[in-house]
PDB file of C-alpha atoms in Angstrom:
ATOM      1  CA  UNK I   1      -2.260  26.124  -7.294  1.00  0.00           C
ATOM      2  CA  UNK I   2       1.116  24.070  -7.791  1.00  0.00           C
ATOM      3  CA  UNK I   3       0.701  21.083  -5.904  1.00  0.00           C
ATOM      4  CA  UNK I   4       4.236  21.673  -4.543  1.00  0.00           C
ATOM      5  CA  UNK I   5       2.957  24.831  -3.356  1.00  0.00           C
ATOM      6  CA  UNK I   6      -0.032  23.338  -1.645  1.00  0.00           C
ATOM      7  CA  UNK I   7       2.206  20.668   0.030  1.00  0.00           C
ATOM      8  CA  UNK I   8       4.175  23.561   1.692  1.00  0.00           C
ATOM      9  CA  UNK I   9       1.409  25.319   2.800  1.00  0.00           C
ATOM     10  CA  UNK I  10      -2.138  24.067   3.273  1.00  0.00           C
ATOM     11  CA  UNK I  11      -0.767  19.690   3.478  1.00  0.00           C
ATOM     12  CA  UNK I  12       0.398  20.380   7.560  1.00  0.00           C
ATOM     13  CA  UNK I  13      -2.812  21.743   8.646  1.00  0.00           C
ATOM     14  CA  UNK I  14      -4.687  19.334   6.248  1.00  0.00           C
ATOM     15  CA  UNK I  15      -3.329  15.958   7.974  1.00  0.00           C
ATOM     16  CA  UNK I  16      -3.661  17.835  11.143  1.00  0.00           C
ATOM     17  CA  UNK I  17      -7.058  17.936  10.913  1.00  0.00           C
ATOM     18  CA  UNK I  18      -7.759  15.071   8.373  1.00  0.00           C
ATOM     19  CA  UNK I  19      -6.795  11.151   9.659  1.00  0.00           C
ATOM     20  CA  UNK I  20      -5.661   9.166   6.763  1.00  0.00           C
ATOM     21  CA  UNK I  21      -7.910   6.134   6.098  1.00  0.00           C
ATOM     22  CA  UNK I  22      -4.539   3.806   6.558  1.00  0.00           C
ATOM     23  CA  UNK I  23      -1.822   6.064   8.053  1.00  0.00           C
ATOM     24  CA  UNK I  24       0.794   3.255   8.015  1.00  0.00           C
ATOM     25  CA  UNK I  25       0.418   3.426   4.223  1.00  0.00           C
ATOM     26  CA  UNK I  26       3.128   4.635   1.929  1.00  0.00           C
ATOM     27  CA  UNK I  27      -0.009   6.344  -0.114  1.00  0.00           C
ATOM     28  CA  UNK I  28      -2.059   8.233   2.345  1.00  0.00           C
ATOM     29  CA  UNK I  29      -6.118   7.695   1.526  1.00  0.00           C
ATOM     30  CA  UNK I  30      -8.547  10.433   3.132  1.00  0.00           C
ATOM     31  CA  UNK I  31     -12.280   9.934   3.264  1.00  0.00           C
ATOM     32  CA  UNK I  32     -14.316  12.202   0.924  1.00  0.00           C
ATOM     33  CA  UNK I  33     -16.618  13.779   3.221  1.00  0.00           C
ATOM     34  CA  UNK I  34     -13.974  14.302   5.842  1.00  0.00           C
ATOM     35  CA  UNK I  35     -11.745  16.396   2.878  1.00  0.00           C
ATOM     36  CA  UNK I  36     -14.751  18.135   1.952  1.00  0.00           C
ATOM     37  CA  UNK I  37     -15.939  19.404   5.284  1.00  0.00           C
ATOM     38  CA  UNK I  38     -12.475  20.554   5.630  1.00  0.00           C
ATOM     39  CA  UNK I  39     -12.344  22.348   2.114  1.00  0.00           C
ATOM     40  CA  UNK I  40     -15.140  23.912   2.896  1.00  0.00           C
ATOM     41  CA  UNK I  41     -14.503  25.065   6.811  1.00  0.00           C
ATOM     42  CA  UNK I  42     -17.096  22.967   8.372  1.00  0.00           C
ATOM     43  CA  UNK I  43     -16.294  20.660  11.510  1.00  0.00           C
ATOM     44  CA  UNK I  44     -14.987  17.767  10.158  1.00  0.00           C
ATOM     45  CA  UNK I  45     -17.477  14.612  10.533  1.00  0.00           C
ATOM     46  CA  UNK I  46     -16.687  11.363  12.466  1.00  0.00           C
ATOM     47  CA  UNK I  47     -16.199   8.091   9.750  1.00  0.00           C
ATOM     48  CA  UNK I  48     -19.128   5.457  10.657  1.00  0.00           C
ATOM     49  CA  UNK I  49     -18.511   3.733  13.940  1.00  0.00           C
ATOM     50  CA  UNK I  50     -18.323  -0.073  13.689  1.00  0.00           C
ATOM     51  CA  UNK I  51     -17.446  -2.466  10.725  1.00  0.00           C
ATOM     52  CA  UNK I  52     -19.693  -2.635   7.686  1.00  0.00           C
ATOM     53  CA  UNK I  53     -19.005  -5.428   5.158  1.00  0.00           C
ATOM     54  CA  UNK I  54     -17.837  -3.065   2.425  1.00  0.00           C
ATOM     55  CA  UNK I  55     -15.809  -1.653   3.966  1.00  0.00           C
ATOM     56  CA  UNK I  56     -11.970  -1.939   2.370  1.00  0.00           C
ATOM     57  CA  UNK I  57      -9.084  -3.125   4.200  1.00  0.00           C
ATOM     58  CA  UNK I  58      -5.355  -2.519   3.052  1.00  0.00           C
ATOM     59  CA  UNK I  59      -3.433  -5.616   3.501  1.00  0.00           C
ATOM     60  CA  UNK I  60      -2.194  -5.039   7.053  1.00  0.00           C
ATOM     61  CA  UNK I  61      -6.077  -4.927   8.046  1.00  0.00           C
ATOM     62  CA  UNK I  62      -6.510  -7.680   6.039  1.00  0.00           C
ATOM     63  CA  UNK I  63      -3.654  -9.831   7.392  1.00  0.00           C
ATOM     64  CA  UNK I  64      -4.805  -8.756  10.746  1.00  0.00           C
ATOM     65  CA  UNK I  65      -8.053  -9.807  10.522  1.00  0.00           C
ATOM     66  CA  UNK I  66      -6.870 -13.568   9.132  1.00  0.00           C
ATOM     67  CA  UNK I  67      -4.200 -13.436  11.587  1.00  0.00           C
ATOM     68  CA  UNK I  68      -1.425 -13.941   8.925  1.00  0.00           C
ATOM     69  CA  UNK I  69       1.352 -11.621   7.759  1.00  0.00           C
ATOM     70  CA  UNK I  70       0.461  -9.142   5.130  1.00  0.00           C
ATOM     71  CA  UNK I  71       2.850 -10.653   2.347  1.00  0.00           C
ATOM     72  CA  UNK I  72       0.107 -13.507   3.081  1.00  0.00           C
ATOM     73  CA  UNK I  73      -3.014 -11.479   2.392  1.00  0.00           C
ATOM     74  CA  UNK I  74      -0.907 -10.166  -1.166  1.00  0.00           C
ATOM     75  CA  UNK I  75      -0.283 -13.833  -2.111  1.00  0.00           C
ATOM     76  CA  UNK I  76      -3.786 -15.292  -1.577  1.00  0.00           C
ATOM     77  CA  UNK I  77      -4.802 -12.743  -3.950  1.00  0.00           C
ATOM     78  CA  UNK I  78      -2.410 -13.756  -6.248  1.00  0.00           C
ATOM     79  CA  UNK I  79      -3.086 -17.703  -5.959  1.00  0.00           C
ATOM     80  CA  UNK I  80      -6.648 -16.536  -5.973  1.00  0.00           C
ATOM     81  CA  UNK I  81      -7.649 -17.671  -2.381  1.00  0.00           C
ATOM     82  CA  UNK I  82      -9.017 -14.062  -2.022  1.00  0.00           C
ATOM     83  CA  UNK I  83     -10.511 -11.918  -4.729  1.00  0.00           C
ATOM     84  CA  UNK I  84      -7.584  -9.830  -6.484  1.00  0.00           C
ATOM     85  CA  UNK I  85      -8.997  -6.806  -4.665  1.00  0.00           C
ATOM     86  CA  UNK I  86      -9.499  -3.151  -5.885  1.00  0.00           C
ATOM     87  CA  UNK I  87      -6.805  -0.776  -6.832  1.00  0.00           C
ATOM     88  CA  UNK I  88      -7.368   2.686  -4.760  1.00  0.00           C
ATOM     89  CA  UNK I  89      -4.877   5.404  -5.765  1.00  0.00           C
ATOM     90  CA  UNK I  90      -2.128   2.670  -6.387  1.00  0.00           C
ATOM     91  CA  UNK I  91      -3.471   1.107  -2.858  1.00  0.00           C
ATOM     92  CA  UNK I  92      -4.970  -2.302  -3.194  1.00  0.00           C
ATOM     93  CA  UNK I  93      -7.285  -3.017  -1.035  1.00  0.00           C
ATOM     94  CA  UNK I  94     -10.321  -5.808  -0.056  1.00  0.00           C
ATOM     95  CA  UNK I  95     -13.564  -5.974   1.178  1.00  0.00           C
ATOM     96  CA  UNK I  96     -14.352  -6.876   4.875  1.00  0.00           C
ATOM     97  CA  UNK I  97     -16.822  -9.492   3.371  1.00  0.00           C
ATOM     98  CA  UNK I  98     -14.429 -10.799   1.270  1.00  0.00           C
ATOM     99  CA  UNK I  99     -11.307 -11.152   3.976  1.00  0.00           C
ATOM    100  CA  UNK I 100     -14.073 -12.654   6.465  1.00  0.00           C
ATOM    101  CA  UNK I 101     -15.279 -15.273   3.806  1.00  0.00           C
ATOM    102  CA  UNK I 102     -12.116 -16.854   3.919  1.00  0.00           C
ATOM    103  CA  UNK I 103     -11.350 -16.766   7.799  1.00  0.00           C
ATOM    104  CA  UNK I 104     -14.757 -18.016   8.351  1.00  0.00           C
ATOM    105  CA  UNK I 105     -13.622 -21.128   5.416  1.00  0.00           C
ATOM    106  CA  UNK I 106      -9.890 -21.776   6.133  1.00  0.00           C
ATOM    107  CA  UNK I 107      -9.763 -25.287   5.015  1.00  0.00           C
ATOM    108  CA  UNK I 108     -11.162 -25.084   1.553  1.00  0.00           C
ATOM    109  CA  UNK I 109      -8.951 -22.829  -0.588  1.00  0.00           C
ATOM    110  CA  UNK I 110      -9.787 -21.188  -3.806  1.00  0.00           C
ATOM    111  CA  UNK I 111     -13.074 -19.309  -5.269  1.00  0.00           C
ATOM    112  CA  UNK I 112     -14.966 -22.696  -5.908  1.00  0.00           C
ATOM    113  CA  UNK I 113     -14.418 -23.906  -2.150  1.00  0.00           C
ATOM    114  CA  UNK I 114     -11.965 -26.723  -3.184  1.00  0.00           C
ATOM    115  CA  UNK I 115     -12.732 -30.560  -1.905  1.00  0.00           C
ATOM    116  CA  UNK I 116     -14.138 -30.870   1.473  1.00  0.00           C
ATOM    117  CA  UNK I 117     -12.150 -32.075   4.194  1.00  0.00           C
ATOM    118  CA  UNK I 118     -12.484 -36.547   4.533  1.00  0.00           C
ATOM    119  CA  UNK I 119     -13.554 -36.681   1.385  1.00  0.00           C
ATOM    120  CA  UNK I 120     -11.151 -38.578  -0.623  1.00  0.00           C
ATOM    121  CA  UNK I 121      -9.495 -37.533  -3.804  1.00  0.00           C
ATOM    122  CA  UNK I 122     -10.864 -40.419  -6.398  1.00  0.00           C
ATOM    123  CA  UNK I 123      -9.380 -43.139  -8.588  1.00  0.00           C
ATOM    124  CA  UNK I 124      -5.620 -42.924  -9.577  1.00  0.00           C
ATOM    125  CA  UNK I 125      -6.078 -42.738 -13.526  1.00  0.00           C
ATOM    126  CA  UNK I 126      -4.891 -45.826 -14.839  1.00  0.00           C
ATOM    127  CA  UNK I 127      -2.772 -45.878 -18.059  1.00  0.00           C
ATOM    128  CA  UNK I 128      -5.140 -46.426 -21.072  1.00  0.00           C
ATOM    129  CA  UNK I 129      -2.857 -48.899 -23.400  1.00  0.00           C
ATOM    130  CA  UNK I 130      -6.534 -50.223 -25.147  1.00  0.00           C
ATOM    131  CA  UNK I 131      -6.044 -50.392 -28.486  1.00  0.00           C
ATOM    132  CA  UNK I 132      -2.149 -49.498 -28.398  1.00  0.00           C
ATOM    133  CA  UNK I 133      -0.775 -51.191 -31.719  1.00  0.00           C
ATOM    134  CA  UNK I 134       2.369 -51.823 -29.723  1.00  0.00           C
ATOM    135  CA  UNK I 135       0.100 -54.511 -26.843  1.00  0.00           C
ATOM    136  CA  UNK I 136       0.199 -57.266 -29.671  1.00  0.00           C
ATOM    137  CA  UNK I 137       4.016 -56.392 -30.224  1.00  0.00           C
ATOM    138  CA  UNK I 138       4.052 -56.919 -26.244  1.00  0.00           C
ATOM    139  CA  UNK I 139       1.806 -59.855 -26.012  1.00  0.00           C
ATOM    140  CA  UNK I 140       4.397 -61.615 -28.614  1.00  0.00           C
ATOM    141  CA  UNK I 141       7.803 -60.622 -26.610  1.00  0.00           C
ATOM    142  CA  UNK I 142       5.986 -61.949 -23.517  1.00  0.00           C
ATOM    143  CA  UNK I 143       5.283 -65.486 -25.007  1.00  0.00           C
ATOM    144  CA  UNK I 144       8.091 -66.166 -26.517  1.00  0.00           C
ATOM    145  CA  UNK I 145      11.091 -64.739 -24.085  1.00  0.00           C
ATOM    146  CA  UNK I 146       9.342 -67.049 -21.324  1.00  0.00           C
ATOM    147  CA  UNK I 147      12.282 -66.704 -18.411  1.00  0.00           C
ATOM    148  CA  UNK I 148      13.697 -64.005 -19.337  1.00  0.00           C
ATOM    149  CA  UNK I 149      13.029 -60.993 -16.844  1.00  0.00           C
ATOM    150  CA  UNK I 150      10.253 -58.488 -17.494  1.00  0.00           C
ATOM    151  CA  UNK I 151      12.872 -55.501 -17.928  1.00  0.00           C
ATOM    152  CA  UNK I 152      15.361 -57.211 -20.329  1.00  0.00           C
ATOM    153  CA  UNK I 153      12.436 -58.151 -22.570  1.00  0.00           C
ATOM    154  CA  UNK I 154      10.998 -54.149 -22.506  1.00  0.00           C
ATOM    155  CA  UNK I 155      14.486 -52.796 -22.888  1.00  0.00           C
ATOM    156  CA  UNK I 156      15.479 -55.186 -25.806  1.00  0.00           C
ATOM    157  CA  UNK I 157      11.609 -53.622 -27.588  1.00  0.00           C
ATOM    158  CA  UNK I 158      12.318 -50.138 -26.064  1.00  0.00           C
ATOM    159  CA  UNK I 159      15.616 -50.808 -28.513  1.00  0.00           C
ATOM    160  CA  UNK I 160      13.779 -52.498 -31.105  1.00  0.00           C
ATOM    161  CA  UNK I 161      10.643 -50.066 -31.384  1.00  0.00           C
ATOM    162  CA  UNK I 162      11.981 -46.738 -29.673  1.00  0.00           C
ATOM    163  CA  UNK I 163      10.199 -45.525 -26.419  1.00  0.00           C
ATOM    164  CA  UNK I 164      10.931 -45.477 -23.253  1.00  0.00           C
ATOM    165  CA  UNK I 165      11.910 -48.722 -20.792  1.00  0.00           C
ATOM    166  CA  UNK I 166       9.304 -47.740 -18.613  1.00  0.00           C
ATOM    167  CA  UNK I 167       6.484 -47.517 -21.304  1.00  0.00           C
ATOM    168  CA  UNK I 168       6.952 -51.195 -22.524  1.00  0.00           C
ATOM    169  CA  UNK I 169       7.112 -52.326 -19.007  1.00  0.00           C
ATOM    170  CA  UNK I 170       3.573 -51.228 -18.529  1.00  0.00           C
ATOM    171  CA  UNK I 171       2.810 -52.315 -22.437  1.00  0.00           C
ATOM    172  CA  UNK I 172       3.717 -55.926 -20.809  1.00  0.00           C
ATOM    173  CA  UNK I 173       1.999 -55.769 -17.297  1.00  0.00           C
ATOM    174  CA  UNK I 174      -0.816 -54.506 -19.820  1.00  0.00           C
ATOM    175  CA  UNK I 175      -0.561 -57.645 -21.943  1.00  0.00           C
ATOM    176  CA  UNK I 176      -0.501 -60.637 -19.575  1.00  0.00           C
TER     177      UNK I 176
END
């Protein structure tokens, strides 16, 4: 049968009888047993009472659940804060163990948990300028140009030796 066909005819009594999985979706999702039964003539059967963890959320559910909006839910998939998700008839959707995981772990973003709250983020990584063949070239400038400030002297080698101001300031600090 033309689907256009069974849209005018049999689709009225089927939704009547059938509740979509997410009826605020723009793609309506039925449960397989509760389209067979109904294919078939039987009573249609209740879906499980109560939440299982595989069960799969759209991203209203899911925003509900994490109390955020569901644009939210869409771009902690994205930024990987929550697994991409599964692609359902052009629905994506998430596990309820999944959305859970990260209420239950709001702090610590991302898959690998991130850093743990008071613990501090290291060392600042200094600038390695060992063995740069320009630190004698510094070292030189330095003892010879003794009163002359630290940024005329690295601006007259930035000239000089090309690179930037900045570089042969640290080149110098480096030297002393």
């Amino acid at each position: 049968m033309p689907i256009a066909t069974w849209r005018r005819r049999d689709a009225p009594a089927f939704r009547q009888r059938v509740p979509a999985l997410f009826p605020d979706s723009r793609v309506l999702v039925y449960d397989l047993a509760q389209t067979q039964a109904h294919l078939d003539g039987r009573p249609i059967p209740a879906l499980p009472p109560g939440e299982h963890p595989d069960d799969l959320l759209n991203d209203e559910e899911a925003a509900a659940l994490l109390g955020v909006a569901p644009s939210t839910v869409r771009a902690y998939a994205t930024q990987g804060y929550l697994p991409a998700g599964t692609t359902v008839y052009s629905l994506r959707v998430w596990a309820r163990r999944d959305v859970e995981e990260r209420r239950s772990a709001p702090p610590r973003q991302g898959k690998g948990g991130g850093r743990p709250p008071g613990e501090g983020k290291g060392p600042r990584k200094a600038h390695a300028y060992e063995g740069d063949p320009r630190l004698p070239i510094a070292a030189a400038a330095l003892s010879t140009a003794e009163n002359t400030p630290r940024t005329r002297i690295a601006a007259a080698l930035a000239a000089q030796h090309g690179g930037s101001t900045r570089t042969w300031e640290r080149l110098l600090t480096q030297a002393e």
